[in-house]
Every structure is written in structure tokens, then in C-alpha cells.
Short mmCIF file of C-alpha atoms in Angstrom, two decimals:
data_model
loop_
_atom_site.label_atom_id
_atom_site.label_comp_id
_atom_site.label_asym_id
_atom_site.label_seq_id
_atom_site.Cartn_x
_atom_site.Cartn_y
_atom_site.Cartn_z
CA UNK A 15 80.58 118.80 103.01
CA UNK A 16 82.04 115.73 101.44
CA UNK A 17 79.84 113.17 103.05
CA UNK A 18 76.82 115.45 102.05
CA UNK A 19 78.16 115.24 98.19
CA UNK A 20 78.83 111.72 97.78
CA UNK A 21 75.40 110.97 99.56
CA UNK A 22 73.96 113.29 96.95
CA UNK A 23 75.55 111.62 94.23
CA UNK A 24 74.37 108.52 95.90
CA UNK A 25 70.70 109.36 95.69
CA UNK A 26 71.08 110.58 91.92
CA UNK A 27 72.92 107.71 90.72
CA UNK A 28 70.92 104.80 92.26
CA UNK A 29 67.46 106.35 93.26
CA UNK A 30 67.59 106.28 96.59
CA UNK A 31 69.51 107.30 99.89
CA UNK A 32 72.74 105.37 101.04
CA UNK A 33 72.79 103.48 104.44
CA UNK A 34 75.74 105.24 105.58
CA UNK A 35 79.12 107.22 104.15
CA UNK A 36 82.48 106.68 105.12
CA UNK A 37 85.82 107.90 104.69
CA UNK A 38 89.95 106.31 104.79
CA UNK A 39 92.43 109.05 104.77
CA UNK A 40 95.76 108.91 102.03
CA UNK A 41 99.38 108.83 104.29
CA UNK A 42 102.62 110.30 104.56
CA UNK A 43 105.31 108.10 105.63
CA UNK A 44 107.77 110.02 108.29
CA UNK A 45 109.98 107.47 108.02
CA UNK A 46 110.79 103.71 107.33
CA UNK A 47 110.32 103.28 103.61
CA UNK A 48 110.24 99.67 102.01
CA UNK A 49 110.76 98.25 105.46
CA UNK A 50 106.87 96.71 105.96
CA UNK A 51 107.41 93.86 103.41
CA UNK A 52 111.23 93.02 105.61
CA UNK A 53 108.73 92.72 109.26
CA UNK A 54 110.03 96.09 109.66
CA UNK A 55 109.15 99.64 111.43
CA UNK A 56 107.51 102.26 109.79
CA UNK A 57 105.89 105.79 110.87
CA UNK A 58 103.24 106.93 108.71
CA UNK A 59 100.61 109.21 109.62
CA UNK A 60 97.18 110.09 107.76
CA UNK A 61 96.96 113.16 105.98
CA UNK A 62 93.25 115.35 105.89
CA UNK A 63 92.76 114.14 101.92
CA UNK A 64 90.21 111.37 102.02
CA UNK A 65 88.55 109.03 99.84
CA UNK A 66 84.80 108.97 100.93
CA UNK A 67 82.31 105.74 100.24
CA UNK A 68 78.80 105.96 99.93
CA UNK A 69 77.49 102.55 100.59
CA UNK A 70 74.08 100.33 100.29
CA UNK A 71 73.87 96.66 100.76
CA UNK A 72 72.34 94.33 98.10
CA UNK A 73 71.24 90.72 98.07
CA UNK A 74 71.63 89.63 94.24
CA UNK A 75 75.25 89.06 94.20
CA UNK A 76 75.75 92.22 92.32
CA UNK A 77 78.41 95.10 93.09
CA UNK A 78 77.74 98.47 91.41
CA UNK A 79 80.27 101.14 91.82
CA UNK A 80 81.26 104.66 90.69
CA UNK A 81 83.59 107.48 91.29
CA UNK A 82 83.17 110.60 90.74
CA UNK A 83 87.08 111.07 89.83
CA UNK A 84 86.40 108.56 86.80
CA UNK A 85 84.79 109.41 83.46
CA UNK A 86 81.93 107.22 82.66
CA UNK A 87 78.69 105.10 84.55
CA UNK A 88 78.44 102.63 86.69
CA UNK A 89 80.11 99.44 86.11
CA UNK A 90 78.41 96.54 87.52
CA UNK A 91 80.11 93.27 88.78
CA UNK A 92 78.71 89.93 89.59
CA UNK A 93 80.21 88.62 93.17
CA UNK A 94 80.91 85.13 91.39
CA UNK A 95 82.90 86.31 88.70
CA UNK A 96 85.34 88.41 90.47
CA UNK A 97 88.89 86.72 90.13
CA UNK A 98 92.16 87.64 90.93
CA UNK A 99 94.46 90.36 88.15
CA UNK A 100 91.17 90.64 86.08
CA UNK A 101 90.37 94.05 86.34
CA UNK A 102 93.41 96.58 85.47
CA UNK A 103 90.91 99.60 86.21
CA UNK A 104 90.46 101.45 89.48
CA UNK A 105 87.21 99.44 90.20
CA UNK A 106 89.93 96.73 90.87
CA UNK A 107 90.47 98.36 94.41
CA UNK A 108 87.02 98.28 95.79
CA UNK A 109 86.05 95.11 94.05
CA UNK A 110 89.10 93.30 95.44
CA UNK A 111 88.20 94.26 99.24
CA UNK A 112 84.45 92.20 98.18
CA UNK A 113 86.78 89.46 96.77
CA UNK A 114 88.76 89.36 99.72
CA UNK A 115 86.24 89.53 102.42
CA UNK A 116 84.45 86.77 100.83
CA UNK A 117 87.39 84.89 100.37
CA UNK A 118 87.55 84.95 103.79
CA UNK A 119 83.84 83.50 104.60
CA UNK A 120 82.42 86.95 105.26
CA UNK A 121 78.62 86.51 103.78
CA UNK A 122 78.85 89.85 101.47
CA UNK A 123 75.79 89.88 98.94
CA UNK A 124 76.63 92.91 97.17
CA UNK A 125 76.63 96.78 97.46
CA UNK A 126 75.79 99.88 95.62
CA UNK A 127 78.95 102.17 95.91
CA UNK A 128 79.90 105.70 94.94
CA UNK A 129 82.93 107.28 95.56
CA UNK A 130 84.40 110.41 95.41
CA UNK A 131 88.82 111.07 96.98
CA UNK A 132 91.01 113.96 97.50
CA UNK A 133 93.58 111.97 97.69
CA UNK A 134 96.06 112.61 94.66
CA UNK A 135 96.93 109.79 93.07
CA UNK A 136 99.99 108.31 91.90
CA UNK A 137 101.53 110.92 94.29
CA UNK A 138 102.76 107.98 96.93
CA UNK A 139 100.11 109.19 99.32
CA UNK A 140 98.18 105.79 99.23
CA UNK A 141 95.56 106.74 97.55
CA UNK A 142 94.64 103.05 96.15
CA UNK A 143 94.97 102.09 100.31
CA UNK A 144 92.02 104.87 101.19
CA UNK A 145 89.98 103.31 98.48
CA UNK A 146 90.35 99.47 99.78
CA UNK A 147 90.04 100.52 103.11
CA UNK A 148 86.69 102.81 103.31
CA UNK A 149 85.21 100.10 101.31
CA UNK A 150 86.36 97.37 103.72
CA UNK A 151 84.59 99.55 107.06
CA UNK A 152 81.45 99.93 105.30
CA UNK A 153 81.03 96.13 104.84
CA UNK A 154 82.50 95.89 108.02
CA UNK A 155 79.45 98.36 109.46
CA UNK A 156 76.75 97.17 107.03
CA UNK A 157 77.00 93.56 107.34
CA UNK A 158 77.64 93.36 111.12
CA UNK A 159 81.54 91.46 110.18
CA UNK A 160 83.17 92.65 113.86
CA UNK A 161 86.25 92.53 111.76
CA UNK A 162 89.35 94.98 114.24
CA UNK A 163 91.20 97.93 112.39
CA UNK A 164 93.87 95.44 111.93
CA UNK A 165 92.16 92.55 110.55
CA UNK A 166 90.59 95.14 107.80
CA UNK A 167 94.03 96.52 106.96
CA UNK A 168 95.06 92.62 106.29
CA UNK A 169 92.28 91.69 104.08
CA UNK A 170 92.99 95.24 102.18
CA UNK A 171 96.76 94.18 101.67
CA UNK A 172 95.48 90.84 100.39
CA UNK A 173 93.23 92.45 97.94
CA UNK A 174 96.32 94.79 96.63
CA UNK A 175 98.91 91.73 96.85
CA UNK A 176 96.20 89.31 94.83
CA UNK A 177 93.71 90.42 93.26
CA UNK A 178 95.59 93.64 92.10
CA UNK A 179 98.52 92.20 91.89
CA UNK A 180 100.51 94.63 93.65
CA UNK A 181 102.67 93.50 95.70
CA UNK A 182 102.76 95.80 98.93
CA UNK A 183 103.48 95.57 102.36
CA UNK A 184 100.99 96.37 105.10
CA UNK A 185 101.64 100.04 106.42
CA UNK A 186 98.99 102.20 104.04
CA UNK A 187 96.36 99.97 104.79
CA UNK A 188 97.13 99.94 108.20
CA UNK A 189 97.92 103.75 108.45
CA UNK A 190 94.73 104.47 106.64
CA UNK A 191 92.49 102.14 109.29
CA UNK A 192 94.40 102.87 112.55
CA UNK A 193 95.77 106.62 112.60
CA UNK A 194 95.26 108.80 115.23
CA UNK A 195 94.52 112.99 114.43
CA UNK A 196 97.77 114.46 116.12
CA UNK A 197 100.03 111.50 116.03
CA UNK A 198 102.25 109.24 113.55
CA UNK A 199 101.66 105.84 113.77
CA UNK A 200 104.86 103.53 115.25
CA UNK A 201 104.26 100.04 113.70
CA UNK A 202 105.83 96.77 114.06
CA UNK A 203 104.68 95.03 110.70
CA UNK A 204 105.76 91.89 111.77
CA UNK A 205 103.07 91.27 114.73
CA UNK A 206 101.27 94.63 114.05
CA UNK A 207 101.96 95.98 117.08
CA UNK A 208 101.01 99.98 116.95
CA UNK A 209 102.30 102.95 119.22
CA UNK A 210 100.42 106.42 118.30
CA UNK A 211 103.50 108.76 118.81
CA UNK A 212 102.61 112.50 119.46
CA UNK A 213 103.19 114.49 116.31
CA UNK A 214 101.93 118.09 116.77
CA UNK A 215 104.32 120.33 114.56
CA UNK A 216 102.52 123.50 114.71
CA UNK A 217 102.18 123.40 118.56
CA UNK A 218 106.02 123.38 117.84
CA UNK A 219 106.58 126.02 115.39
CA UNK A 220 107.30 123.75 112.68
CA UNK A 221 105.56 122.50 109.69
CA UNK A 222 105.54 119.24 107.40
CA UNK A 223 105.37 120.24 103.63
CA UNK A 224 104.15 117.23 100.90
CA UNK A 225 105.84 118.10 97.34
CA UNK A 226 104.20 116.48 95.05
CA UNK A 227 106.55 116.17 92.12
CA UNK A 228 103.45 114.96 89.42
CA UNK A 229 105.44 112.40 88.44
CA UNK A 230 103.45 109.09 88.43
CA UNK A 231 104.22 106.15 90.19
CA UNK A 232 102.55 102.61 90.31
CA UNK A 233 103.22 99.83 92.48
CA UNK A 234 102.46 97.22 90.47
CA UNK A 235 105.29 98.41 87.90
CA UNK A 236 108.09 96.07 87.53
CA UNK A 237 110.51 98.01 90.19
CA UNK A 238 108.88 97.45 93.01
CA UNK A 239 109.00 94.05 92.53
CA UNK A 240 111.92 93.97 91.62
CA UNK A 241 112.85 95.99 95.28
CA UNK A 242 111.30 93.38 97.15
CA UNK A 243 112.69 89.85 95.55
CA UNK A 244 115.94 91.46 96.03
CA UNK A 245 115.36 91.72 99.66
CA UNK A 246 113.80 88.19 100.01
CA UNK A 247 117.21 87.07 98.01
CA UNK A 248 119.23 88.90 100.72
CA UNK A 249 117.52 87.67 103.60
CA UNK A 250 117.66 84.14 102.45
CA UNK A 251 121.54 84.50 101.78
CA UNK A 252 121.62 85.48 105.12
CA UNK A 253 119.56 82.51 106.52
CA UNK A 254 117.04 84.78 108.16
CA UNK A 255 113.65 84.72 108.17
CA UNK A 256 113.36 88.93 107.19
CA UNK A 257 116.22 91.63 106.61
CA UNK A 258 114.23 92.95 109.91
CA UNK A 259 116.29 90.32 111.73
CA UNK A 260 119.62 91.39 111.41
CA UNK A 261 120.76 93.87 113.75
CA UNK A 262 122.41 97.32 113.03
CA UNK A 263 124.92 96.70 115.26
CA UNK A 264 125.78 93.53 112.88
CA UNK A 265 125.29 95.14 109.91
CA UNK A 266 129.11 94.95 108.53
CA UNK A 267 129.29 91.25 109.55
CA UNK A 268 125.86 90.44 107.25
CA UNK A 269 127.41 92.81 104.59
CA UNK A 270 130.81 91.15 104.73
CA UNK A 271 129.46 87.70 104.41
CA UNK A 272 127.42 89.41 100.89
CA UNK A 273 131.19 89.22 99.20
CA UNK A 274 130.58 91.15 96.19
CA UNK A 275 126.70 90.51 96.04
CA UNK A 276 126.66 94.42 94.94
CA UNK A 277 123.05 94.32 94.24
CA UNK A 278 122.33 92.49 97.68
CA UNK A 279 124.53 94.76 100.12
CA UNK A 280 122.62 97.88 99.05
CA UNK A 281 119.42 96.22 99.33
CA UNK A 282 120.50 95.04 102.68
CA UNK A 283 121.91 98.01 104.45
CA UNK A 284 119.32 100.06 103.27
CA UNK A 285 116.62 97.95 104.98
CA UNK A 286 118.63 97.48 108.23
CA UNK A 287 119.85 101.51 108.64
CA UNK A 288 115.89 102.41 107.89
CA UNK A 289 114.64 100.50 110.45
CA UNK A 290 117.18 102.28 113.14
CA UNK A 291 116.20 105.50 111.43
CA UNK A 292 112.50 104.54 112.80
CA UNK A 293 113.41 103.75 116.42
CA UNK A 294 115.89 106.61 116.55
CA UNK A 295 112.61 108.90 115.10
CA UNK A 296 110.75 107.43 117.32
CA UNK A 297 112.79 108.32 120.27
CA UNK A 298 113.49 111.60 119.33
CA UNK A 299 109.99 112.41 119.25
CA UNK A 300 109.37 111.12 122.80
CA UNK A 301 112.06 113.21 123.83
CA UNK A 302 110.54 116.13 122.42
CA UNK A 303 113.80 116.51 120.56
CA UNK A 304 111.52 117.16 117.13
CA UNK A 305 113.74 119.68 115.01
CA UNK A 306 116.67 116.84 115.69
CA UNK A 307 114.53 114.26 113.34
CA UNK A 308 116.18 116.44 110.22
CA UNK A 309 118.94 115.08 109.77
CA UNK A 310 117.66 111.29 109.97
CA UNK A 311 115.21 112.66 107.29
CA UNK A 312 118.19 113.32 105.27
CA UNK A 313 120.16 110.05 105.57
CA UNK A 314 116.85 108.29 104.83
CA UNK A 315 116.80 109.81 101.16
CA UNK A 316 120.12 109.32 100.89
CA UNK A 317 119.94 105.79 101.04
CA UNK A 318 116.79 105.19 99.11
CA UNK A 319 118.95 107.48 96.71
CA UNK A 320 121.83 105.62 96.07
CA UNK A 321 121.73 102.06 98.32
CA UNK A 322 117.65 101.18 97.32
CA UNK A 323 117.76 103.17 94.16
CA UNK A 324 114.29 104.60 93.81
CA UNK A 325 114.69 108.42 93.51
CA UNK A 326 114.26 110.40 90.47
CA UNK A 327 115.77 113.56 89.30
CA UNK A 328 112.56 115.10 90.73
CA UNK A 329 112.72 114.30 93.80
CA UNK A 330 116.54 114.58 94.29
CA UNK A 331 115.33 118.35 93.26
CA UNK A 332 112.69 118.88 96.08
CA UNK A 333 115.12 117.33 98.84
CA UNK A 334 118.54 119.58 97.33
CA UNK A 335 116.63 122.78 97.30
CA UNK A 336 114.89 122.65 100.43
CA UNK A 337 117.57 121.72 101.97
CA UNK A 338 119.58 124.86 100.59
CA UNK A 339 116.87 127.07 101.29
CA UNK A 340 116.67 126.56 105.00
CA UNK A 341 114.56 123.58 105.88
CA UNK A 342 115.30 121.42 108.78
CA UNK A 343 114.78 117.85 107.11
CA UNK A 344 113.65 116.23 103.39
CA UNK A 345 113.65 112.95 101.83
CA UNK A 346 111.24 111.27 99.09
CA UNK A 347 108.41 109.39 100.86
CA UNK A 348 106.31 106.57 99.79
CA UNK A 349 107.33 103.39 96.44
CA UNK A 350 109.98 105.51 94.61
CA UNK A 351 110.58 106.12 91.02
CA UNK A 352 108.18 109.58 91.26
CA UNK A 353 105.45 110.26 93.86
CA UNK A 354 106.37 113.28 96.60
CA UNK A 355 109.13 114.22 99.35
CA UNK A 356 108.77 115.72 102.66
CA UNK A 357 110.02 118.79 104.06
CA UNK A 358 110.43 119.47 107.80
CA UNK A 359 110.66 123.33 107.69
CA UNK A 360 110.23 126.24 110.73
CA UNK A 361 106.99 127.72 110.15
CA UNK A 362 108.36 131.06 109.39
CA UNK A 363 110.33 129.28 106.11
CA UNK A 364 107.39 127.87 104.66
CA UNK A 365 107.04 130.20 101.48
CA UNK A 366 110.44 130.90 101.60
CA UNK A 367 111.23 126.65 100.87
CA UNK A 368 107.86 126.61 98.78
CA UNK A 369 108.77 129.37 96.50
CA UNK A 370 112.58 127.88 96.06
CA UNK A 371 111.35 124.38 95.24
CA UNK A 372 108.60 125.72 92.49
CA UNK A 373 111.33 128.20 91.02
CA UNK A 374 113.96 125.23 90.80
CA UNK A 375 111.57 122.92 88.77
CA UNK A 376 110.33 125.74 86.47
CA UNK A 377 114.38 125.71 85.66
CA UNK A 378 114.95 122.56 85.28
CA UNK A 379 111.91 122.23 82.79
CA UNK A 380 109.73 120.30 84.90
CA UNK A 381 106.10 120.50 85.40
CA UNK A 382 105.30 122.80 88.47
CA UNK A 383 105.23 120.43 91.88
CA UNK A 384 101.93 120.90 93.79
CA UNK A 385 103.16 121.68 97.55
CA UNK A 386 100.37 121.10 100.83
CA UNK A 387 100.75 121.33 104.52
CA UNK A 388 100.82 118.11 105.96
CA UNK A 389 98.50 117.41 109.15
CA UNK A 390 98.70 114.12 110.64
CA UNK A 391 94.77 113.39 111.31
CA UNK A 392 92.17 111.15 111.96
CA UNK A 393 91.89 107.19 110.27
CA UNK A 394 89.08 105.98 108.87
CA UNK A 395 85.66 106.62 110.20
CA UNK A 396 81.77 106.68 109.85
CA UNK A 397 80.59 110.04 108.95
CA UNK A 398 76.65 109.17 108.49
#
């Protein structure tokens, strides 16, 4: 139904019928937050809410794109002009994947592109790495590039990192490209080794609620920034190349030779506790020891609560509540500072955690959280 819109939309926008119509799923992050940009671990997997790309090549140096999210017509772009932090609308996303490809001698000549995501934004779902990446495999199909999954998700991350000038790590791109329907995605962002971990909660009994909170997020805010030079500080205090190479079983040495670098030992044992939290994830899951991944879950909020700082009152909310109510597991997923949580819940306590999460933000006085099923499912992919 979507790829049939958007290739309608297409055909009434620019006259004639697309070559093809894509689509790059959002994420949820299990586990493993603000590890990619420390050559960490992470475990995201790709939700059903997709941004969809309906895509024509052109020869005059010319990109024209539209969304159908976005009030207004299509803004056109010459390929020559496009330069790094010069755009600060959402056409920056697309039109830095062009910038980037080209950057990296790919002969792109232009495209006609319309757009249309489910993907809500600002939620921490990735919805600006489903954008980059459905754009990046339709050039990749179009003009013949023979660029891998991998080598897409790179060139995304270098369009976010410079020509948006956010400055992310690699997992959304990559979850977006490489995940697997049924399965969360183990990766190694240092050599980008992946491991597709079964993930089937309802074959379980159990279910994975998003909560989005409504409160906006953006990466390229100050914070996140902020997050990461205070990692790259800690790492080079401890003469490492990445937090990701100190051990947890050497944690309170690296901590104790900190001193009273208060800022730095949060920063640090966050990073180095996450990164367990992944492989201990991970090999619960193998064990088929699923219902046992709550309590990691919890410790992972915790520590992005008070060691990484990037929680909100909001989300604190979500993770309390559930947590009261019943559910096996909660933490905040994705940058920080607003976006959505997670709740690992039996299947039976769905509207019983729903209902108790909604009723504790309508007394607090916040806007109403928008809570969805999350189902880990297929990457990115042609549909036509």
C-alpha cells in the first residue's frame, strides 16, 4: 500500500512513473546506548515504520525532492552546490547521502525523489537514518554502485556526521541497512562485524512496547556533543584508543586512575558497564533465557539516568510506572534528553502497563505518550 502511494505521488508530482520504490525501516535499540561512537556493542533491531523513496535518475546535475510529511513543493538542488551544514531542513538528509556518494567518486547525476515515512520523528527511532539510508539503496540500485549494506550505512553516517553536522555513531544506519525480520542485530562498531540474534517475543509470550514520550529530541543539539567529547576526553586520559578498550573487569582500576575527574568517571563507567550489558543480552538470548534480559534493561536506564545523564522526567515516568505495574524490563532507548523507552512486558500485561503509563502522564501534566508494539522486522529493501 505504501509503495503504491508514494509511486502515485511520484507520477503526480513529476509526470511520469518512478524507476523503482524503496523503503529503510526506523530502530529500537535493545540495548547498548551511546556505545557505537566508543567501538562499542549495540543491539538494535528495525521496527515495521518505514520511510519509503520513490526514485528516478537524472543527468543534469539536478536533485528534486519531496515528502509528503513536509508542507510545501519541491525543492530543487544543483549537485555542485551541495556543501557541508548548508541546509538545516530535512532535505539535508537525502541531499547529504548525494553529497556523500559523490564525495566518494560514485558518478550520481541527479534524481527525482519523493518521500513519504511512518517513522515518528524526534521519537529516537532513527527516523533521519531511514531517510539517508533508502535514499542511499536506490542510488545504489539505479546507478549500478555494488556498494554492501555496510559500505551504505558508512557513507549514511558520513552524510549525518558532515554534511548534517550531527555527530552520530554508526548503529541506525547500520540497523536500518542490515536488520533481519525476527532478530536484533549484535554489532561490533568497531570492525562492523554483525550477528542477527533470534528475537521472537510473541513466540514467547512476551511483548516489546515503544513509549513514545512526544518529547523532541535532536542530535545535533549541543548534548550530544557534549556526551561524546567527554568520552573521547576519558579515553584519551586513559591512553586508549576507545572507552571500548577497557575491560569491565578493570573498570575500578581506569576509574581510580580518573581521581576526582567527576564528569569523566560517569562518562566512563557508563560506556564500559553498557557494553557488558550487550554481551550479557546477547547471551541471554542465546540461552533462551529472554524474560532474564529485564533486569539488565533496568540497570541500563539507570546508568544513562544518573552516570550518562540523558533522561528526562518523561522518561524516568515510563520506566517507574511500568516497572510498578508489572513489566519485566524498561529503560529509555535511543540520544537522550526526550525520545521513547522500552518496555519488556508478558503479553497478558500489555494494557494493563499501557493504561498505567498513559494515566501517570495525564497526572503529571504531560502530553499523552503514544505507545506501539514493537516487531523487530525486515531492513531496507526494494519493493518495485
Amino acid at each position: 500500500m505504501a509503495a503504491q502511494q508514494v509511486q502515485g505521488g511520484f507520477q503526480e508530482l513529476y509526470g511520469a512513473a518512478p524507476e523503482g520504490v524503496w523503503s529503510a525501516p526506523g530502530r529500537v535499540n535493545l540495548i547498548g546506548e551511546h556505545t557505537d561512537y566508543n567501538d562499542g556493542f549495540v543491539m538494535p533491531f528495525a521496527l515495521p515504520h518505514t520511510a519509503v523513496a520513490a526514485v528516478s535518475r537524472r543527468t543534469d546535475g539536478v536533485l528534486r525532492l519531496h515528502s509528503a510529511d513536509v508542507e510545501g513543493g519541491v525543492e530543487e538542488l544543483r549537485l555542485d552546490e551541495l556543501a557541508p551544514e548548508s541546509d538545516r531542513n530535512w532535505t539535508a538528509y537525502p541531499a547529504g547521502v548525494v553529497w556523500a556518494l559523490r564525495e566518494a567518486g560514485h558518478a550520481v547525476t541527479g534524481a527525482d525523489v519523493h518521500l513519504a515515512s511512518t517513522v515518528p520523528s524526534g521519537a529516537g527511532l532513527s527516523s533521519s537514518a531511514a531517510l539517508e539510508v533508502v535514499i542511499a539503496l536506490a542510488l545504489n540500485d539505479l546507478y549500478e554502485l555494488g556498494l554492501q549494506r555496510w559500505q551504505l550505512a558508512r557513507l549514511c553516517q558520513r552524510a549525518e556526521n558532515v554534511y548534517v553536522g550531527a555527530p552520530t555513531g554508526i548503529m541506525d544506519q547500520t540497523a536500518s541497512a542490515c536488520c533481519e525480520e525476527g532478530h536484533a542485530l549484535f554489532l561490533d562498531t568497531r570492525d562492523l562485524s554483525q550477528q542477527q540474534i533470534p528475537f521472537d517475543l510473541a513466540a514467547e509470550g512476551m511483548r516489546l512496547l515503544v513509549v513514545d514520550t512526544r518529547v523532541k529530541h535532536a542530535h545535533s543539539d549541543g548534548e550530544y556533543g557534549k556526551r561524546r567529547a567527554g568520552c573521547e576526553r576519558g579515553a584519551a586520559l586513559l591512553g586508549v584508543d576507545a572507552l571500548r578498550d577497557i575491560p569491565y573487569d578493570g573498570l575500578d582500576a581506569a576509574l581510580a586512575r580518573l581521581g576526582d575527574d567527576e564528569e569523566a568517571v560517569r562518562l566512563v563507567r557508563h560506556i564500559v558497564t553498557e557494553d557488558e550489558r550487550v554481551e550479557r543480552t546477547v547471551a541471554l538470548l542465546r540461552a533462551g533465557e529472554t524474560r532474564a534480559i529485564g533486569p539488565v534493561l533496568v540497570a541500563g536506564h539507570a546508568s544513562l539516568r544518573d552516570d550518562f545523564r540523558i533522561s528526562c522526567p518523561e522518561l524516568d515516568l515510563v520506566v517507574d510506572t511500568a516497572l510498578a505495574s508489572g513489566a519485566l524490563g524498561a529503560r529509555m532507548t535511543g540520544g537522550g534528553f526526550g525520545g521513547s523507552a522500552i518496555v519488556l512486558v508478558e503479553a497478558s500485561d500489555v494494557d494493563t502497563v499501557t493504561k498505567a503509563v498513559e494515566e501517570a502522564f495525564a497526572g503529571a501534566g504531560f502530553t499523552a505518550p503514544r505507545v506501539f508494539e514493537a516487531v523487530p522486522s525486515a531492513g531496507a529493501r526494494r519493493l518495485s
